[in-house]
Coordinates of N, CA and C and ligand atoms in Angstrom, one line a residue:
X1 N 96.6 -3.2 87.2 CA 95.2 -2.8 87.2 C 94.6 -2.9 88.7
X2 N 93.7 -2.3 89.1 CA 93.2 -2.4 90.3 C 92.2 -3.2 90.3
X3 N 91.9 -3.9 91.2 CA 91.0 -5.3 91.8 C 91.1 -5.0 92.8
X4 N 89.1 -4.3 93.2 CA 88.8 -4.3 94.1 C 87.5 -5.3 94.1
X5 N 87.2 -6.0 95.2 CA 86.0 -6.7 94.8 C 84.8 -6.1 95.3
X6 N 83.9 -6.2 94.2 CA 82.6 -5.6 94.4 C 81.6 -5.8 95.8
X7 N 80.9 -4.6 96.4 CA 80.6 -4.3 97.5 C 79.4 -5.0 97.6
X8 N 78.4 -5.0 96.8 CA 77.1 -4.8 96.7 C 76.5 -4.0 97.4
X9 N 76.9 -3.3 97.3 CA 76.5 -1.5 97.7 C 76.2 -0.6 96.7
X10 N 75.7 0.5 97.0 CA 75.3 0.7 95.5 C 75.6 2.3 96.1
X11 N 76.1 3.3 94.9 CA 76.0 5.0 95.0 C 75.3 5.4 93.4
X12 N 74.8 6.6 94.0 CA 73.8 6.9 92.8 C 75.3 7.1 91.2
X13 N 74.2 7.1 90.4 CA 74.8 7.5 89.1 C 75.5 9.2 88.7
X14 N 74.4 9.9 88.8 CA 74.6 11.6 88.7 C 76.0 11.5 89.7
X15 N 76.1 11.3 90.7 CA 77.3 12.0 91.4 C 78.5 11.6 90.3
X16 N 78.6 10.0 90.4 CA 79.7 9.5 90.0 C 80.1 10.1 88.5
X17 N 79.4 10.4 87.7 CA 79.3 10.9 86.3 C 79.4 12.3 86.5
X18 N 79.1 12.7 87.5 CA 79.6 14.1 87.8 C 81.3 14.5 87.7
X19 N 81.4 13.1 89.0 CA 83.1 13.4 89.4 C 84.0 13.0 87.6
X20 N 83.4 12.4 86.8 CA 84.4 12.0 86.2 C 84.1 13.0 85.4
X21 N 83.2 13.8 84.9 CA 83.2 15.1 84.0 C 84.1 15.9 84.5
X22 N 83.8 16.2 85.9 CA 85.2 17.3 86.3 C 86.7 16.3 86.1
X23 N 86.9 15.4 86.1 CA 88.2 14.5 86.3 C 88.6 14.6 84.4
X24 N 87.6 14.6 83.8 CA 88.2 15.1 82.6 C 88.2 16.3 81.9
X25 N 87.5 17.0 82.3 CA 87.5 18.5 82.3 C 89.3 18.7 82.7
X26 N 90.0 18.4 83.8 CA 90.9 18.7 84.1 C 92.3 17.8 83.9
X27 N 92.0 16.3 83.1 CA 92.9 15.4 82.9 C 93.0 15.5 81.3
X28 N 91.8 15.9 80.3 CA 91.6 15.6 79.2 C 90.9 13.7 78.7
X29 N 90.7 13.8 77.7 CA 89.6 12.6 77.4 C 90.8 11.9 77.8
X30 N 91.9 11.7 77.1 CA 93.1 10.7 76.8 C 93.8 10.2 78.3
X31 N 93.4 11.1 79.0 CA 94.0 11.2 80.5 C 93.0 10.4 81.1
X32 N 91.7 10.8 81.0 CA 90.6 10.0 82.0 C 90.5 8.8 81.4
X33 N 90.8 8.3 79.9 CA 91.1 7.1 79.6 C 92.1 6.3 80.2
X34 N 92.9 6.3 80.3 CA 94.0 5.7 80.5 C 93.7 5.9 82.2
X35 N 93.3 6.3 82.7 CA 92.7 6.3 84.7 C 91.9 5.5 84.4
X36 N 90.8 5.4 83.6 CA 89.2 4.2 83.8 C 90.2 3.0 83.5
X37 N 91.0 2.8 82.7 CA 91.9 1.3 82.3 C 92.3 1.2 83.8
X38 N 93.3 1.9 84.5 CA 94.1 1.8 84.9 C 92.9 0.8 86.5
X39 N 91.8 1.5 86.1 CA 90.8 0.8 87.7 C 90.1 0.1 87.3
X40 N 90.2 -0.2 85.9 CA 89.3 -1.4 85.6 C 88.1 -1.2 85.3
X41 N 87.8 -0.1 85.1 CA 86.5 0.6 84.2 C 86.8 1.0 83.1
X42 N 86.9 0.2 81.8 CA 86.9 0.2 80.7 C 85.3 0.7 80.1
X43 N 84.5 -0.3 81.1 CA 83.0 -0.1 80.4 C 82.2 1.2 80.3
X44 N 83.1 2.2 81.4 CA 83.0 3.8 81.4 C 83.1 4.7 80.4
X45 N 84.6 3.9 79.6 CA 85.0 4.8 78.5 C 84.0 5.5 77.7
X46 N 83.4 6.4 77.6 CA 82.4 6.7 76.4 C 81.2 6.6 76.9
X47 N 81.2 5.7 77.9 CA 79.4 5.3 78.7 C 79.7 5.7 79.9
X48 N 79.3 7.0 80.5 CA 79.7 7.5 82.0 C 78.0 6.8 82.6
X49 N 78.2 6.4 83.7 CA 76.7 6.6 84.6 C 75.8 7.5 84.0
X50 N 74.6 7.1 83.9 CA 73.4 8.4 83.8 C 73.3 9.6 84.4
X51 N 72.6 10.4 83.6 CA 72.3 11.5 84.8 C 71.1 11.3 85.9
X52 N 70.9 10.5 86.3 CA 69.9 10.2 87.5 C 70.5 9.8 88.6
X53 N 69.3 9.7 89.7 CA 70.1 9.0 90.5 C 69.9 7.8 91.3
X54 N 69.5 6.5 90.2 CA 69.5 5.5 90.4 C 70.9 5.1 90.8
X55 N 71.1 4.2 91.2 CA 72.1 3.3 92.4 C 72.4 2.3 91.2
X56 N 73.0 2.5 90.0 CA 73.9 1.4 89.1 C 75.4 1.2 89.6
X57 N 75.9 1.7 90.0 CA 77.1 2.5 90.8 C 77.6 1.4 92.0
X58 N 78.7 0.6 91.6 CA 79.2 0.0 92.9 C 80.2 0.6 93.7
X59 N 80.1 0.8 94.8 CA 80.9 1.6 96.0 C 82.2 1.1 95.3
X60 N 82.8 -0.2 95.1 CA 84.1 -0.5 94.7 C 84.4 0.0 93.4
X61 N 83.6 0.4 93.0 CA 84.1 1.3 91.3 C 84.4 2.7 91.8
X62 N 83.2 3.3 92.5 CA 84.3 4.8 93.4 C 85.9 4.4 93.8
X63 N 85.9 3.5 94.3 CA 87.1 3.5 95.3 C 88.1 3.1 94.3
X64 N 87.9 2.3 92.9 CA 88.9 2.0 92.7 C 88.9 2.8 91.7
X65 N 88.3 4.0 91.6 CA 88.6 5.3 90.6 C 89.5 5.5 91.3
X66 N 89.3 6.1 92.9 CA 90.0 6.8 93.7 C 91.4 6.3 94.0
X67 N 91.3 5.1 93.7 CA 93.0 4.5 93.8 C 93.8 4.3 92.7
X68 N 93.2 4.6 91.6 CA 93.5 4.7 90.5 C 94.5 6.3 90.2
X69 N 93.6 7.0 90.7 CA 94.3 8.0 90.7 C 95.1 8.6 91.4
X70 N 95.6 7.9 92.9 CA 96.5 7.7 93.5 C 97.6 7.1 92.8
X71 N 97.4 5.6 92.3 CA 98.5 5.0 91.2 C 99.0 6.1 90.8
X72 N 98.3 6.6 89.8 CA 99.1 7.5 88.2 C 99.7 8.8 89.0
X73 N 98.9 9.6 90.3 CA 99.2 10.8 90.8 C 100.3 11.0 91.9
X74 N 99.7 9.7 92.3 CA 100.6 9.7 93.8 C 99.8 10.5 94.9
X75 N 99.9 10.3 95.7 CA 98.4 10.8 96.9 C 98.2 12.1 96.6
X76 N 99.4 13.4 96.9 CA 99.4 14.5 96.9 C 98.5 15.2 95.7
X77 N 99.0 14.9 94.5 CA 98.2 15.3 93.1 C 97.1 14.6 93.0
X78 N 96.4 13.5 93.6 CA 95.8 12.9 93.3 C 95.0 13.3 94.4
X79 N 94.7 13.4 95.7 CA 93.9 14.3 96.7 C 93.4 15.2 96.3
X80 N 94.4 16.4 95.4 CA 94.0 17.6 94.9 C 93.2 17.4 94.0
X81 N 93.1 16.3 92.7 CA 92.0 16.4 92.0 C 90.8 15.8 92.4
X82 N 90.8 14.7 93.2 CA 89.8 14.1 93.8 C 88.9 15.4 95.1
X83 N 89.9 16.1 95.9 CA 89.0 17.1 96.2 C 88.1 18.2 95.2
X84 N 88.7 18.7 94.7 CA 88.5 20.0 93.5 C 87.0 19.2 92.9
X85 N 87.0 17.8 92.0 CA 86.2 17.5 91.1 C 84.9 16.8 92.0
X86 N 85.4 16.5 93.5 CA 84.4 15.7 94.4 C 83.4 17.4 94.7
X87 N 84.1 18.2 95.0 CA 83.4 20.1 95.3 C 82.5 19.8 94.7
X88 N 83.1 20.2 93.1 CA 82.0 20.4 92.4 C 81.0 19.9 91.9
X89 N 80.8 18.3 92.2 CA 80.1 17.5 92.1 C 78.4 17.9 93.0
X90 N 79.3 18.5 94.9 CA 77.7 19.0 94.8 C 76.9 19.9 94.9
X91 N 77.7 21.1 94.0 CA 77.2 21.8 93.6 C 75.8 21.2 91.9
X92 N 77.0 20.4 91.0 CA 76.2 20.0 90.5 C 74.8 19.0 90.1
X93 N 75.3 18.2 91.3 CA 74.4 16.6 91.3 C 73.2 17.1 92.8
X94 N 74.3 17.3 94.2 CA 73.2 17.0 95.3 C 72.5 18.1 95.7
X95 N 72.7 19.6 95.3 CA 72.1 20.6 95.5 C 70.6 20.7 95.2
X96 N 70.9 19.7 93.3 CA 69.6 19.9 92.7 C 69.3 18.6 93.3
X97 N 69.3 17.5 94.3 CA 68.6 16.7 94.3 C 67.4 17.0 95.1
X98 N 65.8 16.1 94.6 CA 64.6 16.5 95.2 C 64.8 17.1 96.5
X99 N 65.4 16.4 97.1 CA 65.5 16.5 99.2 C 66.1 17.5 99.4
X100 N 67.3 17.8 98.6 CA 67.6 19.5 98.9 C 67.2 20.8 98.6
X101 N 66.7 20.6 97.1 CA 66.3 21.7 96.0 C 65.5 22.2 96.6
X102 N 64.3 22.0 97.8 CA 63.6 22.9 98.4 C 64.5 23.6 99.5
X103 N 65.4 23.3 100.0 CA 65.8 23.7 101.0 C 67.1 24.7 100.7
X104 N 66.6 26.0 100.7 CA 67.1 27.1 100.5 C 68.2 27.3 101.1
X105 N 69.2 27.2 101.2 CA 70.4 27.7 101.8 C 70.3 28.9 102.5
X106 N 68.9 30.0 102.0 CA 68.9 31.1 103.1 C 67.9 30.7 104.3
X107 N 67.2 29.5 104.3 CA 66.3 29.1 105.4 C 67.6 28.9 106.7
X108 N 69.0 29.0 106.3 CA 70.0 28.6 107.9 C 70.5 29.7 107.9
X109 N 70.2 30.6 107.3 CA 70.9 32.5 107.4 C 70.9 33.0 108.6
X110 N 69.7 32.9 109.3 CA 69.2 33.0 110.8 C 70.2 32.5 111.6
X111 N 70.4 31.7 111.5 CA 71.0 30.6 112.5 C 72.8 31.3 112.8
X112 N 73.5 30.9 113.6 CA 74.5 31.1 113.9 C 75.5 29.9 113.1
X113 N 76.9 30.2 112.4 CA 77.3 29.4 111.4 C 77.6 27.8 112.0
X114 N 77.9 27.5 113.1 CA 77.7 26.2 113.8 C 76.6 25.6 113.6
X115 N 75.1 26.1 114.1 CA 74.1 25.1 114.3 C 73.8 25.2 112.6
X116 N 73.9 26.2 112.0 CA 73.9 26.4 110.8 C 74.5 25.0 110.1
X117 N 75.6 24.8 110.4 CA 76.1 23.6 109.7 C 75.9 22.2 109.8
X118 N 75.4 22.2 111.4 CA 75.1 21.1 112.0 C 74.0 20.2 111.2
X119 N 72.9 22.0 111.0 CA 71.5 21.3 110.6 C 71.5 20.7 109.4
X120 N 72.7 21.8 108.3 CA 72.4 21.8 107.1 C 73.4 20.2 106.7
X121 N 74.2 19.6 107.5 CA 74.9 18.4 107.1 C 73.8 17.4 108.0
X122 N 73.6 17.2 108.6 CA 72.8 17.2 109.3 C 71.6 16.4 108.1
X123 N 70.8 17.4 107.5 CA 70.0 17.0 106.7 C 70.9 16.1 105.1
X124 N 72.0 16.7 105.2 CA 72.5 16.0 103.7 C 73.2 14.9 103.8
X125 N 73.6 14.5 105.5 CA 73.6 12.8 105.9 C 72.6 12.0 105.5
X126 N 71.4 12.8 105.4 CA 70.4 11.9 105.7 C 69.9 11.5 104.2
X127 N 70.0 12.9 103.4 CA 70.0 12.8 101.9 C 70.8 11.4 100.8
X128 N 71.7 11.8 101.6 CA 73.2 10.6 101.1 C 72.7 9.5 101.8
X129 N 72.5 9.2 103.0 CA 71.9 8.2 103.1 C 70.8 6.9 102.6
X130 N 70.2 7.9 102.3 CA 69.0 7.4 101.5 C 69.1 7.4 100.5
X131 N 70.1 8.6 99.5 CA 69.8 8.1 97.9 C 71.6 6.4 98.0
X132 N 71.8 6.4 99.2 CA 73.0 5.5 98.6 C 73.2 4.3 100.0
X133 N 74.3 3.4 99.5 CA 74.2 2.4 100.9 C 75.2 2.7 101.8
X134 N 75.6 4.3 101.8 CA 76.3 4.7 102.6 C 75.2 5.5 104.3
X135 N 76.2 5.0 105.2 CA 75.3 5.5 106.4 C 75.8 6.2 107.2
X136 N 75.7 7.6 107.1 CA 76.3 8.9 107.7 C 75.7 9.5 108.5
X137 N 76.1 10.1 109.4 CA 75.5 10.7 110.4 C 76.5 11.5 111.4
X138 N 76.2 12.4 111.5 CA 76.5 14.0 112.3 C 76.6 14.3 113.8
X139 N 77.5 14.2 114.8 CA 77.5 14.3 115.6 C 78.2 15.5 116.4
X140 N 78.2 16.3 117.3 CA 78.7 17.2 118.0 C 79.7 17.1 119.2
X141 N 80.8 17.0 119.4 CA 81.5 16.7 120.0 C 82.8 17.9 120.3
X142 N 82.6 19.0 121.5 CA 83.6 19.6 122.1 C 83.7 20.7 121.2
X143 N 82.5 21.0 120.6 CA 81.8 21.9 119.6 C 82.6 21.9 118.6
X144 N 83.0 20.7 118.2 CA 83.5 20.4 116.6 C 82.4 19.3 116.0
X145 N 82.0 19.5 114.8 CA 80.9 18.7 114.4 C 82.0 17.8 113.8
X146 N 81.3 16.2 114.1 CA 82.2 15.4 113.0 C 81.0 14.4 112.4
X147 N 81.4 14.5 111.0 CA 80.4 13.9 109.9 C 81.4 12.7 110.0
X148 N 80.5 11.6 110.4 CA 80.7 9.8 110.3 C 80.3 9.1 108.8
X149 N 81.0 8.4 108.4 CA 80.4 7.7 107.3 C 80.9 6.5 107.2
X150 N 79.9 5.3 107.1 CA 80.6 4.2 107.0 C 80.1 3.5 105.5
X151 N 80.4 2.7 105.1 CA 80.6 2.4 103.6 C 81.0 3.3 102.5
X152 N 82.2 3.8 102.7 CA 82.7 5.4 102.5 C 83.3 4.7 100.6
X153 N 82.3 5.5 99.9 CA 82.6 5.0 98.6 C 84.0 5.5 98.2
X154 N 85.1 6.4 98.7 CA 86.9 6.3 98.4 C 87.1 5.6 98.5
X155 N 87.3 5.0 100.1 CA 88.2 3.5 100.3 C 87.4 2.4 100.8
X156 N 86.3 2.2 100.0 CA 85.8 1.1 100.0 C 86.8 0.0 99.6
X157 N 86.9 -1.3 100.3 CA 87.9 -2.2 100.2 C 89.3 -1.6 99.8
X158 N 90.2 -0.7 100.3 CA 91.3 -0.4 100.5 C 92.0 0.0 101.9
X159 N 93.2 0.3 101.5 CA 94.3 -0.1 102.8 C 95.2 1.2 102.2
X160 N 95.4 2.1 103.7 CA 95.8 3.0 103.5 C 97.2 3.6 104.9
X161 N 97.9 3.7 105.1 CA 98.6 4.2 106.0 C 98.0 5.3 106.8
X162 N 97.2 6.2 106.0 CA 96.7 7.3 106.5 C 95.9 7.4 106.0
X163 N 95.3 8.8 106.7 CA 93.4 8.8 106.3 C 93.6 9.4 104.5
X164 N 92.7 8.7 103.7 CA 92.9 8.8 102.3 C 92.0 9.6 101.3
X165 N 90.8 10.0 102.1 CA 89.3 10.1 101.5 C 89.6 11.9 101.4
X166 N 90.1 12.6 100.6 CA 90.1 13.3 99.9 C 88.7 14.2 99.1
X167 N 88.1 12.9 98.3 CA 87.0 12.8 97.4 C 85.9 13.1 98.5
X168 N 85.4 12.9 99.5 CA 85.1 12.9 100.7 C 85.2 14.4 101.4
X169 N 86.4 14.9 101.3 CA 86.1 16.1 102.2 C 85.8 17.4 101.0
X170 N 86.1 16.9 99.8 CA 85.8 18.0 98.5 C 84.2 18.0 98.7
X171 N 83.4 16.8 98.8 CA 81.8 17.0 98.9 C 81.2 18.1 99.9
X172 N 82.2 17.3 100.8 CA 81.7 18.0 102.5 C 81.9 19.7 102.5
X173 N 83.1 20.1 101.9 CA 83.2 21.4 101.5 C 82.4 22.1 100.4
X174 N 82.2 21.2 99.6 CA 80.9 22.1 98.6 C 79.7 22.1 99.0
X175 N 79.5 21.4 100.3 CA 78.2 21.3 101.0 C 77.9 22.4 102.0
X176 N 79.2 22.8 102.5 CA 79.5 24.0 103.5 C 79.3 25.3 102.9
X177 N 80.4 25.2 102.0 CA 80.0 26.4 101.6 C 78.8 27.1 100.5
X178 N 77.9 26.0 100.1 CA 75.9 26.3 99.8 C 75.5 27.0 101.2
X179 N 75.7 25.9 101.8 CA 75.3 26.4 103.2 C 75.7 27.9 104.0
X180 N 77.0 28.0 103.9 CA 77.2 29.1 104.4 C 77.2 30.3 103.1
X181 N 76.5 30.1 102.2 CA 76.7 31.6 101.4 C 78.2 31.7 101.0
X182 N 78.9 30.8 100.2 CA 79.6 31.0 99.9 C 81.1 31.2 101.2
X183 N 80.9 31.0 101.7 CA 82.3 30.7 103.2 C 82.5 30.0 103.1
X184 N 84.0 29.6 103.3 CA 84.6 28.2 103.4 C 84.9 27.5 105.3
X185 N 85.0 26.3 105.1 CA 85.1 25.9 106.4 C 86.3 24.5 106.2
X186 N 87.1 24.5 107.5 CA 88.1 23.2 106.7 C 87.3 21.9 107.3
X187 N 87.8 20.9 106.5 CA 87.5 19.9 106.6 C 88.4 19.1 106.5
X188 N 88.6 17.9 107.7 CA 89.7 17.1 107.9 C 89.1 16.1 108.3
X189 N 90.2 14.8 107.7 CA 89.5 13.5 108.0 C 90.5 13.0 108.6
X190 N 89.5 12.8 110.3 CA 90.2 12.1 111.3 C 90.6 10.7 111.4
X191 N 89.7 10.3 110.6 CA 89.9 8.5 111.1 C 89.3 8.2 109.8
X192 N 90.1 7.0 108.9 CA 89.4 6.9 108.4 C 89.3 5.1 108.0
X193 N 88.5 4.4 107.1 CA 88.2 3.6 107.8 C 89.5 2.6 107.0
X194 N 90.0 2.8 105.8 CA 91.3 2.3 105.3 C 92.5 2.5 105.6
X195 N 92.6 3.1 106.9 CA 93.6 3.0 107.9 C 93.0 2.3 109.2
X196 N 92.3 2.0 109.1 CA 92.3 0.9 110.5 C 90.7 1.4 111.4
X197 N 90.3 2.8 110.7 CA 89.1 3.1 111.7 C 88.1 2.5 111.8
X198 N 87.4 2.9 112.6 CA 85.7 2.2 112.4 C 85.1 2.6 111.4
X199 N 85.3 4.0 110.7 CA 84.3 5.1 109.8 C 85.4 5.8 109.5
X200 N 84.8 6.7 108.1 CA 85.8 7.8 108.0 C 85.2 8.7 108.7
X201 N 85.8 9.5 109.6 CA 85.1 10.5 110.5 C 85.8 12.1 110.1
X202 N 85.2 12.7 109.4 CA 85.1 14.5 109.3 C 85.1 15.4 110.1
X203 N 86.0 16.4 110.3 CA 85.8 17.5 111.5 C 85.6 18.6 111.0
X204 N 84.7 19.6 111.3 CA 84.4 20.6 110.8 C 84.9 21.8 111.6
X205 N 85.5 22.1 111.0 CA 86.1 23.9 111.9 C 84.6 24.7 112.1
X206 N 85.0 25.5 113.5 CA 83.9 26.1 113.8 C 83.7 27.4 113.3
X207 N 84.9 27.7 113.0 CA 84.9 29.1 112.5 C 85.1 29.1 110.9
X208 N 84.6 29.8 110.1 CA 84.9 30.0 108.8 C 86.9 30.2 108.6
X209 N 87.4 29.3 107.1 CA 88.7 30.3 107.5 C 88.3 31.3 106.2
X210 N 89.2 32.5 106.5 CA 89.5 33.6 105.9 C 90.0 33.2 104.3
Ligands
ZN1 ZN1 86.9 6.7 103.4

C-alpha cells in the first residue's frame, strides 16, 4: 500500500471527484476499487469528495492516487489515464468555477494564440492558486510559456527518476484547448519537482499541433 504522509495542504474537492469519476468511467467500479485500496483510500470507496470546492482534499491523497496508479499500470498506462481523466476534469470542475465561468474563452479570440495563452493560463494559475495550496505561476521565457507549480498535487511527497506529473499536463491541456477554441497545444514537463526539481515546470508549444 502506499504511505505518503500527509501535506497539510489542501486541493479542492470537485476536481479530485472529478478525476476519479473519469478513472472509473474507464477502469470500472471494481478497478477503481482495488486503485483506492491500493493508495490507501479506502474511505473514498463509495464516498468520493463533494461536488464543491471546498479544500477537504489532502495534496498527499492526489499523489498517492497518482502513484497508485503507476503501481498497478506501470508509468506508461498509467500517464495515459491520469492525462485523459486529469483533461477532462477541467472541462468539468474549473471551467464552471466562479473565477472562470465569466470569462469567455472568446474574450482571447482577438489576441494572437501566444499571448492568448499566456493570459488565459495566466489567469487559471491564479484561479488554482487561490481555490488550493498550490502556487503556480506563468512565466515567458525565449517565447515558450512555462507554467511553474510548486506543491504539485501528483508528486507530492514522491520520488521519481523522471518528470512524473502526467495528471498535470492532462489539466494544462484541457485548459488550452477552452482557450484556444478547441486547438490543441503540447505540453511537457520539464522539471519536475519528484525528480530533484525546484517545481514541476510546463512548457507550452507556441504553435498549435495539427
Ligand atoms: Zn509534479
Amino acid at each position: 500500500m502506499i504511505s505518503i504522509e500527509k501535506s497539510l495542504k489542501t486541493y479542492p474537492n470537485h476536481p479530485t471527484r472529478a478525476f476519479l469519476l473519469e478513472l472509473e468511467d474507464v477502469l470500472g467500479k471494481n478497478g477503481l476499487n482495488a486503485l483506492l485500496r491500493i493508495a490507501g483510500l479506502q474511505v473514498w470507496i463509495d464516498t468520493y469528495p463533494a461536488e464543491n470546492f471546498e479544500r477537504d482534499v489532502d495534496l498527499s491523497e492526489v499523489s498517492s492516487l497518482n502513484a497508485a496508479l503507476d503501481e498497478i499500470y506501470g508509468s506508461k498506462g498509467s500517464h495515459a489515464l491520469a492525462r485523459r481523466a486529469s483533461k477532462a476534469t477541467f472541462d468539468l470542475t474549473w471551467k464552471q468555477h466562479s473565477a472562470l465561468e465569466n470569462q469567455q474563452a472568446a474574450d482571447f479570440d482577438s489576441l494572437p494564440a501566444q499571448a492568448r495563452n499566456k493570459e488565459g493560463l495566466t489567469i487559471f494559475a491564479e484561479v488554482l492558486s487561490a481555490a488550493s495550496d498550490l502556487e503556480c505561476e506563468v512565466q515567458e521565457e525565449n517565447n515558450t510559456i512555462l507554467f511553474r507549480v510548486q506543491n504539485c498535487p501528483v508528486c507530492w511527497g514522491r520520488e521519481s527518476s523522471s518528470p512524473t506529473c502526467q495528471g498535470f499536463v492532462g489539466l494544462l491541456e484541457g485548459s488550452l484547448q477552452w482557450l484556444s477554441s478547441d486547438k490543441s497545444f503540447e505540453v511537457t514537463e520539464k522539471e519536475c519537482s519528484a525528480a530533484g526539481g525546484d517545481a514541476c515546470t510546463f512548457s507550452i508549444t507556441e504553435e498549435p499541433v495539427e
